[in-house]
Amino acid sequence: MHQPEHRRKLCIGMSVAPTWLSGEGWRDPDSGIEGLYSSDLALDVARRAEAVHMDFVFRPDASFLPMQMMEQSFGFSSLDPTLLMATLARETSRIGLVTTISTTFGHPYSAARQMMSLHWLSRGRAGWNVVTALQGNENFGLPEMPSSETRYARAAEFTDIVRRLWSSFPLEALLVDRAAGRYADTDLLLPIDHQGAHFAVRGPLNLPQYPGPRIPLMQAGGSKYGVDFAGQVADMVFAQTPDLQSAQALRAQLSDRALAHHRQPHDVRLLPGLSLYLGETRAEAQALFLATNRRVDRKQRIARVQEFLGLDLGDWPGARRLTDADLPEGFTSPRCKTHCDALRRIIRDLTPTVDELLARPEIQASVHWQVIGTPEDAVSEIAGWFRAGAVDGFIAVPGGSVRSLDLLLDRVIPALAAQGLFRQSYSADTLLGHLQEGRD
Ligand SMILES: Cc1cc2nc3c(=O)[nH]c(=O)nc-3n(C[C@H](O)[C@H](O)[C@H](O)COP(=O)(O)O)c2cc1C
């Protein structure tokens, strides 16, 4: 396995899905939750993220509404992420804008057009999070979710079409010659005439190529098909790596798959989600974490263990110790593999009691890399993972309250910059420019 060349600087994305308002966070008087379906909330975060020179803001997405979640929180209800990013484009000038479009439910012509539109509107700052989606099939006429293998085969064809469409109306074709009355040189327009297993697309795209760096791609999905797809096409990988060991393992796999597709390992940047519950003291942060997840009751935690590990703890006494031998053999969870593996490792290495396992952050809340502590704790944890070569950066998903968001933007990011681990100012004004900047 090959280790990637180490970046000089972190690459940092900021989630504008308001994770800091999930759980009980939205109930704070100053949460601003009323702005959820306007662009105000995201705009405020994008401006502040730009002020501390983050690489990009990012909006994950889902095309379904788990109804039971709506009783207690905003769940997956959200504005369309690409339309939201378009509103941010005019109000910001340097920060990248990464939106999410599913290759399982969408069509490549529409996706190519939306993305190239966002790229023009933001003057070169668009990024596409290519997802094969977790659920939502019933909303698109599919009786069940296709397997990972089928989804990634479709994703590969979809992405290939999109990239060819992006080049199908090259900039040289655009003449805008007033004197001669020629708008475009039609000899240079290139239909793609694609006929494949999933799509038939003639092209060309009805929008010219943007005169600047291309649109970077992000991938999220940890199966062997997902990782191979990332090695083939992704500039960034949004991942769930709850511990250093899983980040290092994924980093090595991505490097391997990048080389297999004749790319450099560091062309594929590993950016795990980083959930941050921050306080001035560790006790404050811990209290915030507990308060945020207080409505995740024992029954829900037991259901999560069942979902992740196939283990029904319903009748088990809280003091009973868990070991490797308790894990059902051959169980595969519909949830992210890396997260389930990390939980298995916790059981194998720590042999926790049932109560201890149910109290773990990995069970209660985020499945991401997690810091519950002070801004200084966050800085040293990030620096440690980065210096260990495990990650190229991260996507910040602050939790619990706007306070975590504030401490991230006002304290953590400036401290990383002061330590030389992050930029002090922008030197580029496109997303690809930012991504390439931190490299040796
Ligand atoms: C960290 C992470 C973030 C994801 N974000 C999204 C998302 O925003 N929208 C979505 O529809 N699917 C999302 N997915 C689902 C993936 O696109 C993919 O469909 C799923 O993980 C199954 O692929 P896999 O078997 O390779 O993991 C995400 C997956 C991961 C691991």
PDB file of C-alpha atoms and ligand atoms in Angstrom, residues 58-64 100-102 104-105 129-135 145 148-149 151-152 219-227 238-240 273 334-338 367-368, ligand 1:
ATOM      1  CA  PHE A  58     -20.768  21.875   1.607  1.00  0.00           C
ATOM      2  CA  ARG A  59     -24.369  20.720   1.613  1.00  0.00           C
ATOM      3  CA  PRO A  60     -25.141  17.000   1.795  1.00  0.00           C
ATOM      4  CA  ASP A  61     -28.620  16.033   0.640  1.00  0.00           C
ATOM      5  CA  ALA A  62     -31.380  13.462   0.833  1.00  0.00           C
ATOM      6  CA  SER A  63     -34.455  13.072  -1.357  1.00  0.00           C
ATOM      7  CA  PHE A  64     -36.782  11.535   1.182  1.00  0.00           C
ATOM      8  CA  THR A 100     -24.839  17.143  -3.732  1.00  0.00           C
ATOM      9  CA  ILE A 101     -26.516  15.420  -6.667  1.00  0.00           C
ATOM     10  CA  SER A 102     -27.424  11.730  -6.654  1.00  0.00           C
ATOM     11  CA  THR A 104     -29.027   6.924  -8.571  1.00  0.00           C
ATOM     12  CA  PHE A 105     -32.039   9.201  -8.898  1.00  0.00           C
ATOM     13  CA  ASN A 129     -20.617  15.657  -4.230  1.00  0.00           C
ATOM     14  CA  VAL A 130     -21.429  12.573  -6.308  1.00  0.00           C
ATOM     15  CA  VAL A 131     -23.627  10.332  -4.157  1.00  0.00           C
ATOM     16  CA  THR A 132     -25.294   7.046  -4.967  1.00  0.00           C
ATOM     17  CA  ALA A 133     -27.742   7.773  -2.085  1.00  0.00           C
ATOM     18  CA  LEU A 134     -28.846   5.702   0.868  1.00  0.00           C
ATOM     19  CA  GLN A 135     -32.632   5.751   0.525  1.00  0.00           C
ATOM     20  CA  MET A 145     -32.545   0.408  -3.566  1.00  0.00           C
ATOM     21  CA  SER A 148     -23.840  -0.870  -4.095  1.00  0.00           C
ATOM     22  CA  GLU A 149     -22.338  -2.583  -7.137  1.00  0.00           C
ATOM     23  CA  ARG A 151     -25.346   1.944  -7.976  1.00  0.00           C
ATOM     24  CA  TYR A 152     -21.653   2.513  -8.590  1.00  0.00           C
ATOM     25  CA  GLN A 219     -17.385  11.124  -3.319  1.00  0.00           C
ATOM     26  CA  ALA A 220     -18.957   9.604  -0.211  1.00  0.00           C
ATOM     27  CA  GLY A 221     -19.312   5.865   0.246  1.00  0.00           C
ATOM     28  CA  GLY A 222     -17.036   3.300   1.854  1.00  0.00           C
ATOM     29  CA  SER A 223     -17.735  -0.026   0.092  1.00  0.00           C
ATOM     30  CA  LYS A 224     -15.030  -1.462  -2.148  1.00  0.00           C
ATOM     31  CA  TYR A 225     -17.037  -0.178  -5.145  1.00  0.00           C
ATOM     32  CA  GLY A 226     -17.286   3.277  -3.554  1.00  0.00           C
ATOM     33  CA  VAL A 227     -13.573   3.433  -2.774  1.00  0.00           C
ATOM     34  CA  PHE A 238     -16.204  12.749   2.436  1.00  0.00           C
ATOM     35  CA  ALA A 239     -15.933   9.823   4.812  1.00  0.00           C
ATOM     36  CA  GLN A 240     -16.958   8.487   8.154  1.00  0.00           C
ATOM     37  CA  GLY A 273     -16.626  14.515   8.660  1.00  0.00           C
ATOM     38  CA  PRO A 334     -27.027  -1.416   5.600  1.00  0.00           C
ATOM     39  CA  ARG A 335     -25.117   1.427   7.314  1.00  0.00           C
ATOM     40  CA  CYS A 336     -21.581   2.611   6.592  1.00  0.00           C
ATOM     41  CA  LYS A 337     -19.033  -0.195   6.810  1.00  0.00           C
ATOM     42  CA  THR A 338     -16.264   1.852   8.431  1.00  0.00           C
ATOM     43  CA  VAL A 367     -20.937   8.344  13.180  1.00  0.00           C
ATOM     44  CA  HIS A 368     -18.117  10.736  12.341  1.00  0.00           C
TER      45      HIS A 368
HETATM   46  C1  LIG B   1     -19.839  10.231   4.839  1.00  0.00           C
HETATM   47  C2  LIG B   1     -20.951   9.885   3.887  1.00  0.00           C
HETATM   48  C3  LIG B   1     -21.778  10.908   3.449  1.00  0.00           C
HETATM   49  C4  LIG B   1     -22.831  10.637   2.571  1.00  0.00           C
HETATM   50  N1  LIG B   1     -23.624  11.686   2.175  1.00  0.00           N
HETATM   51  C5  LIG B   1     -24.673  11.414   1.385  1.00  0.00           C
HETATM   52  C6  LIG B   1     -25.562  12.458   0.999  1.00  0.00           C
HETATM   53  O1  LIG B   1     -25.396  13.615   1.338  1.00  0.00           O
HETATM   54  N2  LIG B   1     -26.622  12.135   0.237  1.00  0.00           N
HETATM   55  C7  LIG B   1     -26.853  10.863  -0.168  1.00  0.00           C
HETATM   56  O2  LIG B   1     -27.848  10.649  -0.854  1.00  0.00           O
HETATM   57  N3  LIG B   1     -26.028   9.850   0.149  1.00  0.00           N
HETATM   58  C8  LIG B   1     -24.961  10.089   0.921  1.00  0.00           C
HETATM   59  N4  LIG B   1     -24.119   9.074   1.263  1.00  0.00           N
HETATM   60  C9  LIG B   1     -24.377   7.711   0.722  1.00  0.00           C
HETATM   61  C10 LIG B   1     -23.374   7.314  -0.351  1.00  0.00           C
HETATM   62  O3  LIG B   1     -23.471   8.129  -1.485  1.00  0.00           O
HETATM   63  C11 LIG B   1     -23.568   5.862  -0.775  1.00  0.00           C
HETATM   64  O4  LIG B   1     -24.751   5.723  -1.502  1.00  0.00           O
HETATM   65  C12 LIG B   1     -23.645   4.914   0.364  1.00  0.00           C
HETATM   66  O5  LIG B   1     -22.647   5.183   1.334  1.00  0.00           O
HETATM   67  C13 LIG B   1     -23.501   3.476  -0.158  1.00  0.00           C
HETATM   68  O6  LIG B   1     -22.262   3.332  -0.759  1.00  0.00           O
HETATM   69  P1  LIG B   1     -21.149   2.453  -0.056  1.00  0.00           P
HETATM   70  O7  LIG B   1     -21.751   1.089  -0.032  1.00  0.00           O
HETATM   71  O8  LIG B   1     -19.940   2.587  -0.921  1.00  0.00           O
HETATM   72  O9  LIG B   1     -20.950   3.011   1.325  1.00  0.00           O
HETATM   73  C14 LIG B   1     -23.062   9.318   2.126  1.00  0.00           C
HETATM   74  C15 LIG B   1     -22.212   8.282   2.560  1.00  0.00           C
HETATM   75  C16 LIG B   1     -21.163   8.553   3.423  1.00  0.00           C
HETATM   76  C17 LIG B   1     -20.275   7.428   3.872  1.00  0.00           C
END
